mmCIF file of C-alpha atoms and ligand atoms in Angstrom:
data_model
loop_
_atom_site.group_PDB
_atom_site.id
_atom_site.type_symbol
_atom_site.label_atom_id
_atom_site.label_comp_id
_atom_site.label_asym_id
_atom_site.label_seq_id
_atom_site.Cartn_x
_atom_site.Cartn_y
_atom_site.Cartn_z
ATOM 1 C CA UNK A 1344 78.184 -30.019 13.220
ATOM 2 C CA UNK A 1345 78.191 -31.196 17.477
ATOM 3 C CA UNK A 1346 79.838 -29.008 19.549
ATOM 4 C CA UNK A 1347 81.328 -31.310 22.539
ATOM 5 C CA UNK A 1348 81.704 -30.625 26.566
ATOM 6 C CA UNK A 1349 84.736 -32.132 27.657
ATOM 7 C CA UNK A 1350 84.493 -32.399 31.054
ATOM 8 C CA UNK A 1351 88.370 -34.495 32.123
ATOM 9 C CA UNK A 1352 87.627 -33.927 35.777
ATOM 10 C CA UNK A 1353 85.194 -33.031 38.711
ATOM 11 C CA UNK A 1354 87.770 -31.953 41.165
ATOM 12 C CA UNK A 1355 88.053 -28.114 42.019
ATOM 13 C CA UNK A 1356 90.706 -26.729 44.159
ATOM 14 C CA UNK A 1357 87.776 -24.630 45.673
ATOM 15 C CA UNK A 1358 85.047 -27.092 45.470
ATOM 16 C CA UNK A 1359 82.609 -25.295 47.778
ATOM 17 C CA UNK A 1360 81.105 -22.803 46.004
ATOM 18 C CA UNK A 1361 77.395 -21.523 46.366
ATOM 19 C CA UNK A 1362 75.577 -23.152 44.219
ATOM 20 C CA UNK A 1363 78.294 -25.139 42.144
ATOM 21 C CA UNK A 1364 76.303 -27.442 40.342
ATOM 22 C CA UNK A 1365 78.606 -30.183 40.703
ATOM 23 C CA UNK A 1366 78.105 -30.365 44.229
ATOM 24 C CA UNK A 1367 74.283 -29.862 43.938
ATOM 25 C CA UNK A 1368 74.229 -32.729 41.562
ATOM 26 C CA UNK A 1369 76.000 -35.027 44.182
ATOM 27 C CA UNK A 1370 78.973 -35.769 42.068
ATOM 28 C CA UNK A 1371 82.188 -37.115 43.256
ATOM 29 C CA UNK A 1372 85.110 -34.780 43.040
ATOM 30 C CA UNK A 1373 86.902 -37.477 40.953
ATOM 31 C CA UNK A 1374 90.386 -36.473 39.219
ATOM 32 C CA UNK A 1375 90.912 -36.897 35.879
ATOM 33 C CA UNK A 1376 90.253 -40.814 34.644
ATOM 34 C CA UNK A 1377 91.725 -40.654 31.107
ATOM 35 C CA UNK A 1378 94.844 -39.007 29.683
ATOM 36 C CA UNK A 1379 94.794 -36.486 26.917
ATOM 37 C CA UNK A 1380 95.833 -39.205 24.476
ATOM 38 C CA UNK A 1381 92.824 -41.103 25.395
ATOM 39 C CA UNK A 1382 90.278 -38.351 25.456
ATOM 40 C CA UNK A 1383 91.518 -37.504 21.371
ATOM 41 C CA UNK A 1384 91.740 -41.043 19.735
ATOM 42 C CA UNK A 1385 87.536 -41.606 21.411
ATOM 43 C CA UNK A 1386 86.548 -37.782 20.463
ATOM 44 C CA UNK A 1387 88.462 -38.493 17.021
ATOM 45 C CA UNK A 1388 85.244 -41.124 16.704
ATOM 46 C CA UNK A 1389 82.911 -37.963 17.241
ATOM 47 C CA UNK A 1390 81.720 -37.225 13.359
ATOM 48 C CA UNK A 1391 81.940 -33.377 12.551
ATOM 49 C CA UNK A 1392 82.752 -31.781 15.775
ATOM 50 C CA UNK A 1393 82.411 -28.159 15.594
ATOM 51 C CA UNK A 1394 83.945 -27.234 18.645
ATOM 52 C CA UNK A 1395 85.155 -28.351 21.881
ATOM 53 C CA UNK A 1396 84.605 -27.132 25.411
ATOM 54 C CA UNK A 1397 86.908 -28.211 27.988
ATOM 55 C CA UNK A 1398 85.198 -27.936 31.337
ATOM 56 C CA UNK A 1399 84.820 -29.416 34.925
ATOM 57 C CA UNK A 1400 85.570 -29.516 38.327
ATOM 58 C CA UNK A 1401 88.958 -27.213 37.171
ATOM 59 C CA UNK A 1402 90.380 -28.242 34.000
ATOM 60 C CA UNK A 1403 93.501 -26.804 34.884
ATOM 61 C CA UNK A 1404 93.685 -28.895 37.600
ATOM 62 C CA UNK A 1405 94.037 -31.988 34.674
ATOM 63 C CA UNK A 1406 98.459 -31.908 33.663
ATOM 64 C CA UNK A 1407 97.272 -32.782 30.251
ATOM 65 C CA UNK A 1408 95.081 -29.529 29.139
ATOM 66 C CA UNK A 1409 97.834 -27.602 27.313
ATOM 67 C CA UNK A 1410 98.751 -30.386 25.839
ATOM 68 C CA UNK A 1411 95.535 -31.504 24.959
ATOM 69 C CA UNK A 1412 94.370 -27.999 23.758
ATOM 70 C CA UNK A 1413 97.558 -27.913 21.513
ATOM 71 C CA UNK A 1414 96.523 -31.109 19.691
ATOM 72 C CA UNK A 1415 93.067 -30.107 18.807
ATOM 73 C CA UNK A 1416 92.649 -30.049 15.256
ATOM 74 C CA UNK A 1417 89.093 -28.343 16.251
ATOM 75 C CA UNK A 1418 88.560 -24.318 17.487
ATOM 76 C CA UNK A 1419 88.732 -24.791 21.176
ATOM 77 C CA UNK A 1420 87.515 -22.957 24.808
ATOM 78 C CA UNK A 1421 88.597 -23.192 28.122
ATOM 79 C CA UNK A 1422 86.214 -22.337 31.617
ATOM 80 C CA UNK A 1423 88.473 -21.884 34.496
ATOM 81 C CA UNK A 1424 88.398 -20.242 37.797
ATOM 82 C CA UNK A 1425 92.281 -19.304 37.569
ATOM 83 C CA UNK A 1426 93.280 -20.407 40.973
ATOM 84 C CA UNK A 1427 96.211 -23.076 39.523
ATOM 85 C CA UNK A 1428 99.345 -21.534 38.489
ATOM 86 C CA UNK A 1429 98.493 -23.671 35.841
ATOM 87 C CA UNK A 1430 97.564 -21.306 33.541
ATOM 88 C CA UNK A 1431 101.123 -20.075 33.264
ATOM 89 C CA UNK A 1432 101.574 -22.962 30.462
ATOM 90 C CA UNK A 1433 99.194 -20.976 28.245
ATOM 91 C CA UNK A 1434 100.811 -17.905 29.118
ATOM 92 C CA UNK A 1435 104.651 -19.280 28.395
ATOM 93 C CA UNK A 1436 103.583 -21.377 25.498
ATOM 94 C CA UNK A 1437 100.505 -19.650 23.413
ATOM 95 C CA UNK A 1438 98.432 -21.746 21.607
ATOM 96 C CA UNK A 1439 96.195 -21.347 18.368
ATOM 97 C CA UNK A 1440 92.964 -21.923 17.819
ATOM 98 C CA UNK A 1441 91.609 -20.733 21.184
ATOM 99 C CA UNK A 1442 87.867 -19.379 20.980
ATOM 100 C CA UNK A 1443 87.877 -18.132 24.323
ATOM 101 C CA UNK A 1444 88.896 -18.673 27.961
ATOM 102 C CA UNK A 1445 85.962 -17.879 30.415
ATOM 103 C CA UNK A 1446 87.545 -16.979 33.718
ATOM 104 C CA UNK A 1447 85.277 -17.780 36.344
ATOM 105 C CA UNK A 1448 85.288 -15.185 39.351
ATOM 106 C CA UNK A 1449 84.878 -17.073 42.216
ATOM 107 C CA UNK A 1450 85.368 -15.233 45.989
ATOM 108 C CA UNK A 1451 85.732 -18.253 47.308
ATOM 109 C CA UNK A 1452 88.388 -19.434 45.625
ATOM 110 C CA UNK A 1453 90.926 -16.870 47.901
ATOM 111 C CA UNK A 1454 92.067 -14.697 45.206
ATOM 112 C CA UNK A 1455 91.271 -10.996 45.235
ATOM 113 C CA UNK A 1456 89.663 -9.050 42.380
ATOM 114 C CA UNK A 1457 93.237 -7.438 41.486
ATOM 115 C CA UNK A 1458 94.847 -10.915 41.871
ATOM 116 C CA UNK A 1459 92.620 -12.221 39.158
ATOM 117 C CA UNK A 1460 92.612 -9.807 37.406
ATOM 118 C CA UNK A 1461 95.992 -9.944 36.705
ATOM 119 C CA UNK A 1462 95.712 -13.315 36.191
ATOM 120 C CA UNK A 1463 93.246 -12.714 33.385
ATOM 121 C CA UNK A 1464 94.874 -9.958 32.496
ATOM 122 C CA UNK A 1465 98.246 -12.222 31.279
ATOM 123 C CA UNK A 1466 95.719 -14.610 29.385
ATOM 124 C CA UNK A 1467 93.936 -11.114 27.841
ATOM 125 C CA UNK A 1468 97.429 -10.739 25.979
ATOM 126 C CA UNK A 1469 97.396 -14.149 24.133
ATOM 127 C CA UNK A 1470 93.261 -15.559 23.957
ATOM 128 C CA UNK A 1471 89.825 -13.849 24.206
ATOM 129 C CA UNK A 1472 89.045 -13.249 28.058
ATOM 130 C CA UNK A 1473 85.782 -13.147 28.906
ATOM 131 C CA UNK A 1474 85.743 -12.527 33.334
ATOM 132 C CA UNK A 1475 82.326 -14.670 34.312
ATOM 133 C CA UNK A 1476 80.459 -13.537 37.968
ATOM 134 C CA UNK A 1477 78.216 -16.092 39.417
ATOM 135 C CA UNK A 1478 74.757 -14.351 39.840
ATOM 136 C CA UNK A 1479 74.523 -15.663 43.240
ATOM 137 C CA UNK A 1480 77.525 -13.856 44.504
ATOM 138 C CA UNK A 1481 75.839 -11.296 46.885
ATOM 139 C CA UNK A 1482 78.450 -8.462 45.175
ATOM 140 C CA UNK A 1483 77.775 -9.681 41.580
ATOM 141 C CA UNK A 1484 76.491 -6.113 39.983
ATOM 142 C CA UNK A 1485 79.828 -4.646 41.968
ATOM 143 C CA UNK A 1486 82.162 -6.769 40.729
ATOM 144 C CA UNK A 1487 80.683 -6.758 37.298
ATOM 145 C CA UNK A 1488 81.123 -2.770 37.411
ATOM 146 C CA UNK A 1489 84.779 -2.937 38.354
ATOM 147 C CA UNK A 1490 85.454 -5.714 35.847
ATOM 148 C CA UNK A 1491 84.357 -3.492 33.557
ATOM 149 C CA UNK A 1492 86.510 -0.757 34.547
ATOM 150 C CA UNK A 1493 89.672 -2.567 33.963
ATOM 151 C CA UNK A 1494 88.717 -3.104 30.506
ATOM 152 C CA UNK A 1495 87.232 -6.842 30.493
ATOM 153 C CA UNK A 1496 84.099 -8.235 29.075
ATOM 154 C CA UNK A 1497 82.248 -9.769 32.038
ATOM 155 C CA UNK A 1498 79.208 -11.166 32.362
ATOM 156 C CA UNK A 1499 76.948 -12.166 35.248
ATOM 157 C CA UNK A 1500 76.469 -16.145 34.780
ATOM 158 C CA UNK A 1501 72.811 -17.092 35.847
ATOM 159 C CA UNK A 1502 72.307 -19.791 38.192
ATOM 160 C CA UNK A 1503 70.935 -22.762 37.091
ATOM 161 C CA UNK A 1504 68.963 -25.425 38.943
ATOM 162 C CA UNK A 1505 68.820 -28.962 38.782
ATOM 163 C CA UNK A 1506 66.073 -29.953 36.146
ATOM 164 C CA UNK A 1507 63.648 -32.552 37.296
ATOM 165 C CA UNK A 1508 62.090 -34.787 35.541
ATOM 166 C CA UNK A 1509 58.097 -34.413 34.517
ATOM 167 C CA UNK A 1510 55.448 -36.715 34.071
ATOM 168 C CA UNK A 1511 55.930 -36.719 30.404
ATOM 169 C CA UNK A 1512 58.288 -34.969 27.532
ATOM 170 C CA UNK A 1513 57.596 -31.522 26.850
ATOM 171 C CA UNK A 1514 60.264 -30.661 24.826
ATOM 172 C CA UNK A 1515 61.798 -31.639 21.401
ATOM 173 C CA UNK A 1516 65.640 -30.111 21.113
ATOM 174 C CA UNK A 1517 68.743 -30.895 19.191
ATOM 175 C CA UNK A 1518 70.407 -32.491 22.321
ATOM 176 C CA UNK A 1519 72.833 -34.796 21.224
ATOM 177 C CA UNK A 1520 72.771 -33.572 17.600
ATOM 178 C CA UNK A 1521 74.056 -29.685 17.878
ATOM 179 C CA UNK A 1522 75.725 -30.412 21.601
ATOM 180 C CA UNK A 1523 77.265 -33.692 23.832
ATOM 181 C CA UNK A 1524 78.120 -33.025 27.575
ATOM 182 C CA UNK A 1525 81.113 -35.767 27.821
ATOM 183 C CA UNK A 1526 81.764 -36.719 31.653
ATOM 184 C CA UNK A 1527 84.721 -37.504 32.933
ATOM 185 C CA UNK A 1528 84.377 -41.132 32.777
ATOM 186 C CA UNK A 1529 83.321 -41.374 28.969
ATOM 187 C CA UNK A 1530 79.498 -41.252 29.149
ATOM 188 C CA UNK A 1531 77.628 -38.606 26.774
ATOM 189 C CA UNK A 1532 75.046 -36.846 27.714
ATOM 190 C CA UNK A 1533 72.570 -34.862 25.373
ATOM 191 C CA UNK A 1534 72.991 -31.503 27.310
ATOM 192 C CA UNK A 1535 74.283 -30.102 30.233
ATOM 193 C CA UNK A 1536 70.817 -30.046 32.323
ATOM 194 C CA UNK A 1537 70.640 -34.067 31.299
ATOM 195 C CA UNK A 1538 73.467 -34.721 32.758
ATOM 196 C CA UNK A 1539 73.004 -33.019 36.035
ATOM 197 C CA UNK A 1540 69.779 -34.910 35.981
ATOM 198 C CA UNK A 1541 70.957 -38.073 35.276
ATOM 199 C CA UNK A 1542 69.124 -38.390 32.279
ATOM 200 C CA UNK A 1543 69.492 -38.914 28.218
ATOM 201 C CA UNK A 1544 72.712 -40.345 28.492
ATOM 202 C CA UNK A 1545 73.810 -41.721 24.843
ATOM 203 C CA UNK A 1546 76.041 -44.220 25.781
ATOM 204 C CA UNK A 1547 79.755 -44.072 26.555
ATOM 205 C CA UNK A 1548 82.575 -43.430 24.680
ATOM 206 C CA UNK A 1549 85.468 -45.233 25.335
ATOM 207 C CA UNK A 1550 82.981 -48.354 25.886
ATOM 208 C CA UNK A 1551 82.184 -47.709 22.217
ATOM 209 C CA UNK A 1552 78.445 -48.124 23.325
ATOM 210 C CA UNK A 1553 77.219 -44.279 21.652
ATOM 211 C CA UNK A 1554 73.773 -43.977 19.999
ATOM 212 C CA UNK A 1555 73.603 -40.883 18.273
ATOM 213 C CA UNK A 1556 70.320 -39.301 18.038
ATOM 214 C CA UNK A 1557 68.643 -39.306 14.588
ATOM 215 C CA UNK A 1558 65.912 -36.897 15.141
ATOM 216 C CA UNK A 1559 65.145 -34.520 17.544
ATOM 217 C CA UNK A 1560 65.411 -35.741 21.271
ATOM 218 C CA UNK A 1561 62.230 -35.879 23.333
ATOM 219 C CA UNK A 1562 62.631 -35.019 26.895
ATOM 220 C CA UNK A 1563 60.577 -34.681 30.481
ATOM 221 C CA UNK A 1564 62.982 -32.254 31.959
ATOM 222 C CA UNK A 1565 61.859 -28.959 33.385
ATOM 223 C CA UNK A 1566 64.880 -27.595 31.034
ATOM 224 C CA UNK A 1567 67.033 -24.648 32.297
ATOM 225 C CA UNK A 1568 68.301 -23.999 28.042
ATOM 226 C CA UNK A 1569 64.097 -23.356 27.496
ATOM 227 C CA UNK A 1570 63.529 -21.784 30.784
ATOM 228 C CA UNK A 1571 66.618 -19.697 32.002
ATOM 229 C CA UNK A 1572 70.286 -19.472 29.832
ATOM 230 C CA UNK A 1573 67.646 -18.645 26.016
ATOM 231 C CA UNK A 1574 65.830 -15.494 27.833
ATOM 232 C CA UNK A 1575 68.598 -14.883 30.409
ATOM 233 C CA UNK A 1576 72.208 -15.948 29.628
ATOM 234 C CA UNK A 1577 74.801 -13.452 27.525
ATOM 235 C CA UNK A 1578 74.931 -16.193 24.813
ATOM 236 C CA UNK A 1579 71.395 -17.200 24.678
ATOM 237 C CA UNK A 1580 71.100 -20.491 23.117
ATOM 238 C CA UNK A 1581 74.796 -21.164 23.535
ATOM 239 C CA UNK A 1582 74.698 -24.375 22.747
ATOM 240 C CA UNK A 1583 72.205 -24.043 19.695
ATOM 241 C CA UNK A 1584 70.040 -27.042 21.057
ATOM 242 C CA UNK A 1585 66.653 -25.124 19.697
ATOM 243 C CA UNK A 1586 64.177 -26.549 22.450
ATOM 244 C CA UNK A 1587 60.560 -26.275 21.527
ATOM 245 C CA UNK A 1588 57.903 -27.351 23.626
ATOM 246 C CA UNK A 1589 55.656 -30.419 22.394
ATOM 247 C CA UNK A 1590 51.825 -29.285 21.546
HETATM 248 S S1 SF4 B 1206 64.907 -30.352 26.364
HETATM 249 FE FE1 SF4 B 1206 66.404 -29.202 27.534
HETATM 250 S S2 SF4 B 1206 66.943 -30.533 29.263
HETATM 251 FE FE2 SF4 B 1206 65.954 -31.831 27.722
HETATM 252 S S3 SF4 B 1206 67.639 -32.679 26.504
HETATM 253 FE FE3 SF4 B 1206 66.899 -30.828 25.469
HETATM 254 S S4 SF4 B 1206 68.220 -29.159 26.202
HETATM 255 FE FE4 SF4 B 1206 68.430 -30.900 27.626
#
């Protein structure tokens, strides 16, 4: 089974950040390139998709991501930094199949603690909330204490760098096999780090031009999966890639 990063968008209605990797990357804040319809009849093509993870830029910034989410046939998430009163559509209209909305707590983004929290509070009462603080906010350990308090699961999200590349590949994971970062204009990437990198990109998929991997991917990145979100993130190995170093 693949679990798939959807990413429809890189825009952000905050789009500033501290290190928003996005930005760090030296992406352009494009809007959403494909409609809903589109992004289901290529990810249809996907064999055995486990799950899908709608990301971004905002994803609630895309019009089609309730609709979208409602015709998954596949056990769906949603990361969002709440700042659209977008999110009212999954409030009004509930959908199924949701395995969790991460609501990203950004100070930047001009909403107070109580404001989102009220926010996340409405989507508490129809999907699994988990509140996520960027370690690099200064008050991270604060706000992760009074998240707490009003009865969320938070979590303080690690910051990860931008991998470079190394003189030769270290690593043998299940990039491309277990996971596939999707970017907003079709290309597939074998993780998230590759993509930030520029690197291991599969092919794209509404060009129809995807080479899945057979065996195990070798790769020259200094990988953040190995080196920070296995021994550091909540999750661990969230996206089961299983990187082992080369001997
Ligand atoms: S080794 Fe790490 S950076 Fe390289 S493709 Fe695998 S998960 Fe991505």
């Amino acid at each position: 089974m693949i679990d798939i990063m959807v990413n429809p968008l890189y825009a952000c209605n905050i789009g500033h950040c501290q290190g928003c990797w996005v930005t760090e990357a030296g992406l352009l804040r494009t809007g959403a390139r494909f409609t809903a319809g589109q992004w289901l009849g290529a990810i249809n093509l996907i064999p055995q998709i486990g799950k899908v993870d709608i990301c971004g830029g905002e994803p609630l910034l895309w019009e089609d991501l309730h609709y979208f989410c409602y015709k998954l046939p596949w056990p769906w998430a949603v990361t969002t930094n709440l700042v659209s009163e977008r999110y009212r559509e999954f409030t009004r209209w509930p959908l199924r199949n949701c395995l969790s909305f991460t609501c990203s707590f950004h100070p930047e983004g001009g909403l107070s603690r109580e404001e989102f929290a009220s926010r996340a509070g409405e989507m508490a009462r129809h999907y699994p909330v988990t509140v996520a603080i960027l370690e690099k906010t200064a008050h991270a350990p604060a706000l992760f204490t009074w998240f707490t308090s009003q009865g969320f699961r938070a979590v303080v999200e690690p910051y990860e760098p931008i991998p470079r590349h190394g003189p030769a590949p270290r690593y043998s994971c299940e990039g491309g096999r277990s996971f596939a970062y999707l970017a907003p204009d079709g290309d597939v990437f074998a993780c998230v780090d590759s993509q930030r990198a520029k690197a291991n990109c599969l092919g794209n998929l509404f060009k129809n031009t995807v080479v899945w991997p057979q065996d195990r991917l070798r790769c020259a990145l200094e990988c953040n999966t190995a080196n920070i979100l296995a021994p550091y993130h909540p999750a661990g190995d969230v996206h089961n890639l299983q990187v082992t170093l080369i001997r």
